[in-house]
Tab-separated table of C-alpha atoms in Angstrom:
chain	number	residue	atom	x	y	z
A	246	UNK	CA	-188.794	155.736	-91.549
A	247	UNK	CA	-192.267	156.865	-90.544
A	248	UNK	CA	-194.029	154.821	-93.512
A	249	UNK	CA	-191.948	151.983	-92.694
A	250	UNK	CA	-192.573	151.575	-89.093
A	251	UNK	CA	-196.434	151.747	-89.684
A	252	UNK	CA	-196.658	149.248	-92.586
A	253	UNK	CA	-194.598	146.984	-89.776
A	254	UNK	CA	-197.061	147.715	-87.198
A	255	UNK	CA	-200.125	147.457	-89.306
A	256	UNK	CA	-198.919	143.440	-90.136
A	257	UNK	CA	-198.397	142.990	-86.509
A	258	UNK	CA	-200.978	144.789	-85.125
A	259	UNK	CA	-203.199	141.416	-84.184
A	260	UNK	CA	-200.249	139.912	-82.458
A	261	UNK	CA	-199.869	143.069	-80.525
A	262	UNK	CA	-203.298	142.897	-79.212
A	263	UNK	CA	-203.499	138.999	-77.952
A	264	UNK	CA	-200.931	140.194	-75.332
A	265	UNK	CA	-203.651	141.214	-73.081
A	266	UNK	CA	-204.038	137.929	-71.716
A	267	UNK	CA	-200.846	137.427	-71.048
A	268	UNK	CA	-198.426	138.137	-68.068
A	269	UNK	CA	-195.143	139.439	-67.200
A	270	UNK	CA	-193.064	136.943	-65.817
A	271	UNK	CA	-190.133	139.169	-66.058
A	272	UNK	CA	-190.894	142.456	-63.900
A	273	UNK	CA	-191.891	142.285	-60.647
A	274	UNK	CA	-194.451	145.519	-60.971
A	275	UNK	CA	-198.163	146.606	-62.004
A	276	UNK	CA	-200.150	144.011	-63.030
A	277	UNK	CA	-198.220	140.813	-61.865
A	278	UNK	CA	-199.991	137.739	-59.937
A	279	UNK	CA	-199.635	137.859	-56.177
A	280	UNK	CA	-200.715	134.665	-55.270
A	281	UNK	CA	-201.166	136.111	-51.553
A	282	UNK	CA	-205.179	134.967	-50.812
A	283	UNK	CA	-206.840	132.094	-51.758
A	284	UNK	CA	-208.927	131.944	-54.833
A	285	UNK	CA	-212.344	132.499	-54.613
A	286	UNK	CA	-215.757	130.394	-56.163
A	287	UNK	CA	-219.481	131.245	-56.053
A	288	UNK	CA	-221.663	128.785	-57.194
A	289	UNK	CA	-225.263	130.202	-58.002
A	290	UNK	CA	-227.480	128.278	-58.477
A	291	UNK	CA	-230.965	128.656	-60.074
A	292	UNK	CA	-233.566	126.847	-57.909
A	293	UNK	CA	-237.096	128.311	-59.379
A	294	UNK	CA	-240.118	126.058	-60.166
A	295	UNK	CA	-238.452	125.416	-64.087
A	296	UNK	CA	-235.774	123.337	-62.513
A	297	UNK	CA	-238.502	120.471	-61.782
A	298	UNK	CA	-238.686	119.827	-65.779
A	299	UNK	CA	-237.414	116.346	-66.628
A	300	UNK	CA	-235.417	116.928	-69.952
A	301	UNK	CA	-232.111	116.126	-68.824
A	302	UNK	CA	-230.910	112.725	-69.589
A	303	UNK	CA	-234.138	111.184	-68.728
A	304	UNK	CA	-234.045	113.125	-64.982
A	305	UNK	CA	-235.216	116.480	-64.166
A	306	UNK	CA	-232.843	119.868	-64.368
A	307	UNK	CA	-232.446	119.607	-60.680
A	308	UNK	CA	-231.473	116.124	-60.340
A	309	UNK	CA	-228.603	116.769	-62.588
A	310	UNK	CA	-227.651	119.983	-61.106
A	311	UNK	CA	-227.334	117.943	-57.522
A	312	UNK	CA	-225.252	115.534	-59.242
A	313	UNK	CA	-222.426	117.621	-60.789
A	314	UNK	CA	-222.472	119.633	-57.532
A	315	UNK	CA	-221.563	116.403	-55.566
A	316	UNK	CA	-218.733	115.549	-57.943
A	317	UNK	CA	-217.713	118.871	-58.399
A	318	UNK	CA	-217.474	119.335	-54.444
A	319	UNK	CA	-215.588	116.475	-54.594
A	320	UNK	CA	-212.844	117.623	-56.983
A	321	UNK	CA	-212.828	121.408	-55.498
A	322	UNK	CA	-209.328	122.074	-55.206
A	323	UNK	CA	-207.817	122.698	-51.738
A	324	UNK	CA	-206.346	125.865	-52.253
A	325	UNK	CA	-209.924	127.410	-53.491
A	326	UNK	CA	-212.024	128.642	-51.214
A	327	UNK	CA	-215.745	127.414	-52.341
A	328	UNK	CA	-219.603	128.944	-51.336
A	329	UNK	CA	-223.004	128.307	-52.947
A	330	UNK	CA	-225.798	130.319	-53.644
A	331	UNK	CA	-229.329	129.783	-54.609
A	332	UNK	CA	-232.097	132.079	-56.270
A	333	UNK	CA	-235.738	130.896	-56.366
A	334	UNK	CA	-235.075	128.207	-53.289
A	335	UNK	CA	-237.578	129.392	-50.894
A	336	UNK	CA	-240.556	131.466	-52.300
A	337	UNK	CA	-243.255	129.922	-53.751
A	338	UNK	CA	-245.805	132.542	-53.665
A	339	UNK	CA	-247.173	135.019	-56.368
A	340	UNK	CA	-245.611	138.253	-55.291
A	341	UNK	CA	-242.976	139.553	-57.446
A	342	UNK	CA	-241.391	141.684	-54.897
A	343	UNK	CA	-241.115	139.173	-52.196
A	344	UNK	CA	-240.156	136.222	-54.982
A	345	UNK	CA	-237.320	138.574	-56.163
A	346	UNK	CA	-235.639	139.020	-52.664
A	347	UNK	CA	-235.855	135.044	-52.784
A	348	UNK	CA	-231.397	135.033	-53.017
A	349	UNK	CA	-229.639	132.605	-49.885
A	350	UNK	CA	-226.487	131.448	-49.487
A	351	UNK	CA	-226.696	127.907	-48.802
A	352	UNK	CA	-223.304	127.131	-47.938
A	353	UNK	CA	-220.530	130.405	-47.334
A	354	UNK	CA	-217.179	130.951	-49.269
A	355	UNK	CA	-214.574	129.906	-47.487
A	356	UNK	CA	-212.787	126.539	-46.632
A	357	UNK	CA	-214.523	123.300	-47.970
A	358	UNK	CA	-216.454	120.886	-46.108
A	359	UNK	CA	-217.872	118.267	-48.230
A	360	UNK	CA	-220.360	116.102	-46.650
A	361	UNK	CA	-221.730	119.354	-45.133
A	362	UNK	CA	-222.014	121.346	-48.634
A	363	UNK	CA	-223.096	118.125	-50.566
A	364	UNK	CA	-225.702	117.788	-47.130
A	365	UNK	CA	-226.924	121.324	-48.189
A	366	UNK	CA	-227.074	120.575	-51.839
A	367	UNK	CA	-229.484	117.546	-51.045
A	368	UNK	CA	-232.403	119.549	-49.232
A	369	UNK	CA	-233.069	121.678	-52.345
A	370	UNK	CA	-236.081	121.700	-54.129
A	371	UNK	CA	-237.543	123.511	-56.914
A	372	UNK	CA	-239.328	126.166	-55.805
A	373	UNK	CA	-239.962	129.742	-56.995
A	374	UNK	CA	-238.965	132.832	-59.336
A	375	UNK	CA	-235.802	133.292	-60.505
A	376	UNK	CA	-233.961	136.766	-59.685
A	377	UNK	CA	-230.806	136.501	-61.507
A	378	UNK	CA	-229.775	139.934	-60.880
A	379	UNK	CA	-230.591	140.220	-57.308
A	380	UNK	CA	-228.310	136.241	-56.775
A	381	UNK	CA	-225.319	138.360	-58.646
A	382	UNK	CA	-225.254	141.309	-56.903
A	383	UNK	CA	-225.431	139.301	-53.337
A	384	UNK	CA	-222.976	136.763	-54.683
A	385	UNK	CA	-220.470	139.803	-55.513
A	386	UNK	CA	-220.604	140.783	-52.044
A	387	UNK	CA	-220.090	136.930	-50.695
A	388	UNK	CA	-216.488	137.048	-52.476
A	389	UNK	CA	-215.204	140.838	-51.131
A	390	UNK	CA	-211.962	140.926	-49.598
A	391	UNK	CA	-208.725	139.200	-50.653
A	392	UNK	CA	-206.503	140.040	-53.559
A	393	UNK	CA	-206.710	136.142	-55.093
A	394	UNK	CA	-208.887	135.413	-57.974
A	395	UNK	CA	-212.959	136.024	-57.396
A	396	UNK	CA	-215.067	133.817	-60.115
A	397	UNK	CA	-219.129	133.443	-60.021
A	398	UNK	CA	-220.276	130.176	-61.991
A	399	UNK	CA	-223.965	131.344	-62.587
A	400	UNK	CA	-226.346	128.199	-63.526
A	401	UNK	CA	-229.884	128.561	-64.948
A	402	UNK	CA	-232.185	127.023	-67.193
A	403	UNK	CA	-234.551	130.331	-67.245
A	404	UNK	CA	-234.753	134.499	-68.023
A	405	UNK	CA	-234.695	136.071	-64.755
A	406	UNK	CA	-238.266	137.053	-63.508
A	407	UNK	CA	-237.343	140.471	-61.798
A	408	UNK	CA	-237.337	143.257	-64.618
A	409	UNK	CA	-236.424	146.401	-64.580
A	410	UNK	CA	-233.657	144.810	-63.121
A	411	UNK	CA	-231.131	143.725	-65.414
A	412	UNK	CA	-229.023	141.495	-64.819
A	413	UNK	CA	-226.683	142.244	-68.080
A	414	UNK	CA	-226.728	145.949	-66.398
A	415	UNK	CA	-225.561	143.944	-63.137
A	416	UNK	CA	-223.253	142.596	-64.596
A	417	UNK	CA	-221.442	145.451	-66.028
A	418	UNK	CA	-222.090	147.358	-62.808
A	419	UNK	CA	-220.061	144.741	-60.782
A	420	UNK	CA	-217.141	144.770	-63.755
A	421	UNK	CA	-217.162	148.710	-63.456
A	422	UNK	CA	-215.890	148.227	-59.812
A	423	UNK	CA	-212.627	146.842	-60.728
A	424	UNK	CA	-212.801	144.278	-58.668
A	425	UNK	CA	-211.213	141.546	-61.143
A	426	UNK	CA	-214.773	139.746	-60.369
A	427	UNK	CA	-215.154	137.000	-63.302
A	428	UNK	CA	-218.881	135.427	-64.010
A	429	UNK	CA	-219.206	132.124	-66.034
A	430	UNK	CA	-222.293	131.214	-67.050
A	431	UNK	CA	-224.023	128.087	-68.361
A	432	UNK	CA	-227.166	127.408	-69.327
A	433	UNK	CA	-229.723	123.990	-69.001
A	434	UNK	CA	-231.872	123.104	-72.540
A	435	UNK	CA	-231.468	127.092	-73.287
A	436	UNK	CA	-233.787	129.095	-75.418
A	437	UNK	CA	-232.715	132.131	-77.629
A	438	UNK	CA	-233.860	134.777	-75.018
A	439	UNK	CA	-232.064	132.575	-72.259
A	440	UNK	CA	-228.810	132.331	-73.965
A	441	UNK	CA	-228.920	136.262	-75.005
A	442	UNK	CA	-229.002	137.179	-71.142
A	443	UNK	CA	-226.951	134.813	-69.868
A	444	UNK	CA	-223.844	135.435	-72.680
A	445	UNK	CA	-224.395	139.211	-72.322
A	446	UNK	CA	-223.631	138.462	-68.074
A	447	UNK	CA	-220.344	136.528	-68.891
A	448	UNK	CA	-219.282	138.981	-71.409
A	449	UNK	CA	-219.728	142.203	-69.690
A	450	UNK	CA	-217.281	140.264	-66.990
A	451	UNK	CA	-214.770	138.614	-68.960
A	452	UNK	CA	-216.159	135.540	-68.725
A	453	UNK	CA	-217.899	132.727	-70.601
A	454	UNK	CA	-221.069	130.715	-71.807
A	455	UNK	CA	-221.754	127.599	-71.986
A	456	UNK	CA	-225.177	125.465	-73.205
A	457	UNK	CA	-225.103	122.167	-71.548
A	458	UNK	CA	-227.748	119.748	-72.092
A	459	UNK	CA	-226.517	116.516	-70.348
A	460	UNK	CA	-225.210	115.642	-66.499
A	461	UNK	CA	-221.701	115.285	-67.819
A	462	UNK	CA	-221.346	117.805	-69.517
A	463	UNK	CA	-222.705	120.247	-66.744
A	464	UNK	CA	-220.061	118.827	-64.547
A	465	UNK	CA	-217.143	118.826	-66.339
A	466	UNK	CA	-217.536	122.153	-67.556
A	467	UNK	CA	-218.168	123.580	-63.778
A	468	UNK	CA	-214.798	121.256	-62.711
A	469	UNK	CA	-213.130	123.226	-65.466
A	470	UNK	CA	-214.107	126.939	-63.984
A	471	UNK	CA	-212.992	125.769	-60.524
A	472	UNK	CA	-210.109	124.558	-61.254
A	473	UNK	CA	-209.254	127.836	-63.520
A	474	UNK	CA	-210.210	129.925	-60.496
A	475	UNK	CA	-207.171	128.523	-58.593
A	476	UNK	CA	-204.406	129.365	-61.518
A	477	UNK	CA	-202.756	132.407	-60.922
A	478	UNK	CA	-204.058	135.503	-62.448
A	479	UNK	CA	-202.982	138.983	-63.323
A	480	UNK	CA	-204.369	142.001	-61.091
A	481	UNK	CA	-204.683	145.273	-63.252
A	482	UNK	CA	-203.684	148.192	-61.387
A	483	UNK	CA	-205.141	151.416	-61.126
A	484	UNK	CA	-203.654	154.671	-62.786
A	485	UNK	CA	-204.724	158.004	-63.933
A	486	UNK	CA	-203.476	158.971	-67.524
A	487	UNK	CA	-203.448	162.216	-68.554
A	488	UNK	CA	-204.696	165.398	-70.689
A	489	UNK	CA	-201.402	165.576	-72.574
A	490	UNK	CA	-198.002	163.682	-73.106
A	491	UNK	CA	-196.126	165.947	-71.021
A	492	UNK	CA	-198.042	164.992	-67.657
A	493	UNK	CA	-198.598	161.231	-68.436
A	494	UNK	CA	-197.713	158.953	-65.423
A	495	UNK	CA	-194.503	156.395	-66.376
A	496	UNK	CA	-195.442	152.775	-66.227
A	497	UNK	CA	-193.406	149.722	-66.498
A	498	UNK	CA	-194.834	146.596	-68.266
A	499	UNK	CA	-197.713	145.760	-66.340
A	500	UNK	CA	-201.526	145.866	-66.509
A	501	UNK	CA	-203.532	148.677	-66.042
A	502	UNK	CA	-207.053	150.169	-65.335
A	503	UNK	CA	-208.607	153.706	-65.685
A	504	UNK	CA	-211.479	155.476	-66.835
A	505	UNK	CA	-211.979	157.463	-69.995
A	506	UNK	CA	-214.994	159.783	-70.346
A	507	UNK	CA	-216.939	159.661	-73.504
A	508	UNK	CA	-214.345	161.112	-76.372
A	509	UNK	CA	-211.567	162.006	-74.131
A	510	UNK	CA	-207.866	161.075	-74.505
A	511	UNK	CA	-205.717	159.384	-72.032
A	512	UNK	CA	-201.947	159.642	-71.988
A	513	UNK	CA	-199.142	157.491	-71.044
A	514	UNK	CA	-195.901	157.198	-71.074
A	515	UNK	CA	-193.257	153.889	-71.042
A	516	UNK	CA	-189.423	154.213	-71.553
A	517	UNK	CA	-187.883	152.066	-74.696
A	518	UNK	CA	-184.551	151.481	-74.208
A	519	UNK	CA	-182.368	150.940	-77.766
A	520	UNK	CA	-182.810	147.425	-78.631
A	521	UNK	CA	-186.321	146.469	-76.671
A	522	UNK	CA	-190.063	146.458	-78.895
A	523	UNK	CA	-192.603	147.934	-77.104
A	524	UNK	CA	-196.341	145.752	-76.691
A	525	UNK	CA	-198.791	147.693	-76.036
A	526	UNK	CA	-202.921	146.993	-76.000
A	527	UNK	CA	-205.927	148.610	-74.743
A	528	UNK	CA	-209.616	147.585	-74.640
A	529	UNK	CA	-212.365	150.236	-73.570
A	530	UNK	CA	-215.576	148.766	-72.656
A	531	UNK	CA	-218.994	149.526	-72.885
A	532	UNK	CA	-220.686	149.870	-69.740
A	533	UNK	CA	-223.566	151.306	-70.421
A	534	UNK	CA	-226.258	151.856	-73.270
A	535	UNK	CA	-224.325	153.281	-75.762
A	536	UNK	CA	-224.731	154.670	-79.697
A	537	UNK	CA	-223.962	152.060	-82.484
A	538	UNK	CA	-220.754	152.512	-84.148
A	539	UNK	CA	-217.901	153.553	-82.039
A	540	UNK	CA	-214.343	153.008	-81.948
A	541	UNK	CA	-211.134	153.159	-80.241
A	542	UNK	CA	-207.366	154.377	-81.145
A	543	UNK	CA	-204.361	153.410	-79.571
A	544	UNK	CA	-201.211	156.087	-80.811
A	545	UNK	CA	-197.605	155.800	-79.897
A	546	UNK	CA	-195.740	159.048	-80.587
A	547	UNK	CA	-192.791	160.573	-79.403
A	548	UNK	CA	-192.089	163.785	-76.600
A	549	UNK	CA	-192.311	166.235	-79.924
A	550	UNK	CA	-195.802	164.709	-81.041
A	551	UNK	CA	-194.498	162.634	-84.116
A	552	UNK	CA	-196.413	160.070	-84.542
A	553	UNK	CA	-194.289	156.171	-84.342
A	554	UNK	CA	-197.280	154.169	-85.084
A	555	UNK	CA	-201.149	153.342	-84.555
A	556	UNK	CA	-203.345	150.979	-83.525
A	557	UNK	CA	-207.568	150.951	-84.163
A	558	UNK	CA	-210.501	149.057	-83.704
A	559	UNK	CA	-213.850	149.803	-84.120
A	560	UNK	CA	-217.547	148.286	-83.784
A	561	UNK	CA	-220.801	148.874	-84.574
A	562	UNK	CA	-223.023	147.478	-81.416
A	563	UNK	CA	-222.549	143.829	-81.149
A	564	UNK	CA	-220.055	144.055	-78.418
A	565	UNK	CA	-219.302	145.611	-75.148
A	566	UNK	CA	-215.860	145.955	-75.927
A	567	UNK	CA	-213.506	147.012	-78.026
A	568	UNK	CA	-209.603	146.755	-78.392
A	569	UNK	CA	-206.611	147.086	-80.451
A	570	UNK	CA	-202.634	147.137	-79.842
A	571	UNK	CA	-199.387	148.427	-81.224
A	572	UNK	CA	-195.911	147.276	-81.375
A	573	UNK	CA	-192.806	149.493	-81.856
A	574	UNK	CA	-189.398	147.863	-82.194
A	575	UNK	CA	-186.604	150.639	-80.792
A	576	UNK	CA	-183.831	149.808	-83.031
A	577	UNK	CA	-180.358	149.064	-81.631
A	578	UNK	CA	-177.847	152.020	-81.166
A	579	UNK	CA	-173.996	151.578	-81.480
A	580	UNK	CA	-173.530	153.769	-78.382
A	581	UNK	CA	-173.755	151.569	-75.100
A	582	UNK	CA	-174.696	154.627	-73.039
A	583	UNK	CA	-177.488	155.994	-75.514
A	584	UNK	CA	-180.681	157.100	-73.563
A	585	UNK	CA	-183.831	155.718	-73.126
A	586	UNK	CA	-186.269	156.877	-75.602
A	587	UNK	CA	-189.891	158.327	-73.928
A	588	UNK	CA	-192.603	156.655	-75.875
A	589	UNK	CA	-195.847	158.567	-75.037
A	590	UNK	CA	-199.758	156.333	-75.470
A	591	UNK	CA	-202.268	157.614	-76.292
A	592	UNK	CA	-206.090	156.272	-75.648
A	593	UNK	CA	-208.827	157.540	-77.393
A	594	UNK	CA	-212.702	156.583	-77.891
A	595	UNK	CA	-215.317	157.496	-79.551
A	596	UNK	CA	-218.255	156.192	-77.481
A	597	UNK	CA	-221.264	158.212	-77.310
A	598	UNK	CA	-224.267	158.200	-74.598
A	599	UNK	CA	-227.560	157.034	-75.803
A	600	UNK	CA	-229.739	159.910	-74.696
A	601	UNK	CA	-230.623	159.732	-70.732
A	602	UNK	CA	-227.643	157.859	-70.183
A	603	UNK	CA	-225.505	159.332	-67.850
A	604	UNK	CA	-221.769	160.309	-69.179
A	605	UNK	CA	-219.983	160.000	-65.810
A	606	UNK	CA	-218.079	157.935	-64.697
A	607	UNK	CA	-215.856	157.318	-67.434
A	608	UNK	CA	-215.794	154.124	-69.608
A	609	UNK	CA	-213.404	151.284	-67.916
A	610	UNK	CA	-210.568	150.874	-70.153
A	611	UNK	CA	-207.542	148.752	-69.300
A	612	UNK	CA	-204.219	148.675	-71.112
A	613	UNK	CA	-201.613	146.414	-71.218
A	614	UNK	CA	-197.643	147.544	-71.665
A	615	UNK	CA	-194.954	145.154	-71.789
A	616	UNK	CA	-191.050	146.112	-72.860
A	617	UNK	CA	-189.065	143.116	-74.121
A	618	UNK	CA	-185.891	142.684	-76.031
A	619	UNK	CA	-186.492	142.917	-79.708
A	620	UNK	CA	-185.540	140.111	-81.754
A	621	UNK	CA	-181.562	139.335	-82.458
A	622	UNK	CA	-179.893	141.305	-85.116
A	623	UNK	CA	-182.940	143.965	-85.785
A	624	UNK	CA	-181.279	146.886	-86.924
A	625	UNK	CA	-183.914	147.539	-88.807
A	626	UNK	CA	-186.724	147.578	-87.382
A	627	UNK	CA	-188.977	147.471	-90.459
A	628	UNK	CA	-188.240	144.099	-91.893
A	629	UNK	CA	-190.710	142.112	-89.986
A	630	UNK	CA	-190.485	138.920	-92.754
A	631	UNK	CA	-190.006	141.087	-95.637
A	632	UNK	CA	-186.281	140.657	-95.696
A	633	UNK	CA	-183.471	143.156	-94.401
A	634	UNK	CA	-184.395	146.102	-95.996
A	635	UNK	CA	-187.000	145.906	-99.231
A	636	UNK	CA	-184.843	144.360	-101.698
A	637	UNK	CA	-187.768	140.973	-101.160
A	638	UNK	CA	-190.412	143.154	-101.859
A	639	UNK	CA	-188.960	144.874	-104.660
A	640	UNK	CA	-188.151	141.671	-106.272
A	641	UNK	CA	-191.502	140.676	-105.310
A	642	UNK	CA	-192.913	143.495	-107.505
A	643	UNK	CA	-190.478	143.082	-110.173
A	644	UNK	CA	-191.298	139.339	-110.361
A	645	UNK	CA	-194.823	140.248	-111.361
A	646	UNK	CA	-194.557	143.312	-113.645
A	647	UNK	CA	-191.730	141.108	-115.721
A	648	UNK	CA	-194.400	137.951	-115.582
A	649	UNK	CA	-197.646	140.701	-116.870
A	650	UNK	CA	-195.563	141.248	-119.697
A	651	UNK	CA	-194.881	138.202	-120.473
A	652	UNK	CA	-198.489	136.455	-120.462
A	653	UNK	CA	-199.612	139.540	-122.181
A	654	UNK	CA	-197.604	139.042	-124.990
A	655	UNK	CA	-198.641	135.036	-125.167
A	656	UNK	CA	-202.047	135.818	-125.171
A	657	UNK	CA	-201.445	138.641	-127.917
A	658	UNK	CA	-199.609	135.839	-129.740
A	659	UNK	CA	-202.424	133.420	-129.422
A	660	UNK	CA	-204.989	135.913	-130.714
A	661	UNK	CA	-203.413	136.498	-133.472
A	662	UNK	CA	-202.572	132.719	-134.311
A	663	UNK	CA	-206.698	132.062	-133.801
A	664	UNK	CA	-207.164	135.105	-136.449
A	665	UNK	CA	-205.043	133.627	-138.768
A	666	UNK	CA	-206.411	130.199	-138.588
């Protein structure tokens, strides 16, 4: 039975891990939209001296940054609450330190008042550095407080100017605070170092990059982040697995954070009643320099330790995250009152610090668990497309030995015919 249930798993395994973006319209626990505060925008914009460039549709970068603001003002949603903020606005001077505190906010988050943001909008000009890593941190703090949706659309047509400060590093500073804090990016006529920065922001967040290289296309795409902001989204809730099975916390389908030091294991534990398929995914991220290679496991076993089935993924540097998922179909039982079974998680990783690094706090990790019924008539829970039981693939198998033989012999036959000739 134990073979059986992890060749199921291993064909399902890919389905079992796209259920992280998904939510739980069923139970009313961890992890479900609350939809009680507003959604929340930041738009940053980059205002250094680059911006005067004319390359964009025949205008310069700021002229058609101006434009899709004023028509993306105008199709804000009501229900979002909108701010904008600049970097490289006021400075003009030579002095790193001084052009790298040069971070406003033209217009705060909160309700929308068009003529007065577009009125903001219109005194910019092109002016000084650009301190991408300073704008995000003080944009984080513009959208604190509130349990709605937070999003930062970053736009810049430049590497930021203020190293050591990294604004990747940032980036995955503000997504270790759990704050559910999403940056977009998108980037004007981008280079290769431009578009390595700015991707490596929206990924360390959960978020996206764009190139654009015309006025339309700049504003449709920031309409489209906007308007995502205001659809409801899923709020991971914090837990605390364990050091062992027997003291995991219980958790219903929901989504969950935590924090797993370097090569630790996590437990967990959901009930399964007889009849329901457990979906379960985690993804542990990166956030911090780590070593290449590196991997994460995702186990389902029961109370006794036997393992039920497995889910892995590994990678070897070329992304901040990693994740995998399981699925484990509790077949039906012909006793109405049978229990519950305990299905036990477990999360492991195997991250290591680059040396200097420091190993504490753990790495974020956040896990998705969601019980549903299994599908109708699954007694057995191996089939999974093969047919009830394994008389398909046996015929499967027997279907090709029988055919072997057979074009063996014809070309055996043939040979011999040639020879002969």
């Amino acid at each position: 039975m134990i073979t059986r249930q992890r060749l199921a798993a291993g064909t399902c395994a890919l389905l079992a891990a796209l259920t992280a973006g998904l939510a739980f319209p069923a139970v009313a626990s961890a992890g479900e939209p609350t939809g009680e505060d507003a959604p929340k925008v930041n738009l940053v914009l980059d205002v250094s001296g680059s911006m005067r460039a004319k390359d964009i549709d025949g205008g310069t970068r700021m002229a058609a940054a101006k434009q899709a603001f004023n028509e993306v003002l105008d199709a804000t949603p009501e229900e979002v609450r909108l701010g904008i903020r600049t970097l490289g606005a006021d400075y003009a001077g030579d002095d790193q330190k001084t052009g790298c505190k040069d971070t406003a906010q033209l217009y705060p988050v909160g309700p929308l008042d068009r003529t007065e943001a577009k009125t903001a909008v219109a005194t910019l000009v092109p002016t000084g550095w650009t301190p991408i890593g300073p704008a995000l941190l003080k944009a984080a703090d513009d959208l604190d407080g509130g349990t709605g949706s937070k999003r930062i659309v970053l736009i810049s047509d430049g590497e930021d100017t203020c190293a050591p400060l990294d604004p990747c590093e940032v980036a995955r500073e503000i997504a270790a605070k759990g704050i559910g804090l999403t940056i977009d990016t998108l980037g004007l006529v981008p280079n290769a170092k431009m578009r390595q920065q700015l991707s490596c922001i929206a990924e360390a967040t959960g978020g996206t990059y764009t190139s654009v290289e015309h006025t339309d296309e700049l504003t449709d795409r920031v309409n489209q982040l906007v308007d995502r902001a205001a659809d409801p989204v899923v709020t991971p809730v914090a837990t605390e697995g364990a050091d062992r099975c027997a003291k995991a916390p219980a958790l219903e389908s929901g989504l969950y954070t935590d924090r797993e030091e370097f090569g630790q294991q996590r437990w967990y534990r959901v009930d399964v009643n007889p009849g329901q398929e457990l979906r379960a995914s985690v993804s542990v991220a990166a956030d911090r320099t780590v070593n290449p290679d590196y991997g994460v496991l995702l186990r389902a076993v029961t109370e006794r330790g036997r393992e039920i089935v497995r889910g892995e993924g590994t990678g070897n540097g070329r992304t901040d995250v990693i994740s995998t998922g399981l699925r484990y179909p509790k077949a039906e039982s012909d006793d109405e009152d049978a229990p519950a079974e305990s299905v036990c998680l477990q999360v492991t990783n195997s991250f290591s610090a680059a040396s200097g690094v420091k190993t504490t706090p753990g790495l974020p990790l956040e896990l998705t668990v969601d019980v549903v019924d299994g599908p109708s008539g699954s007694g057995d829970v191996a089939s999974f497309g093969l047919g009830r039981g394994w008389w398909l693939l046996g015929a499967l198998i027997l279907t090709g030995f029988v055919a072997g033989l057979l074009w063996g012999w014809v070309s055996r036959w043939r040979v011999a015919v040639w020879r002969t000739n």
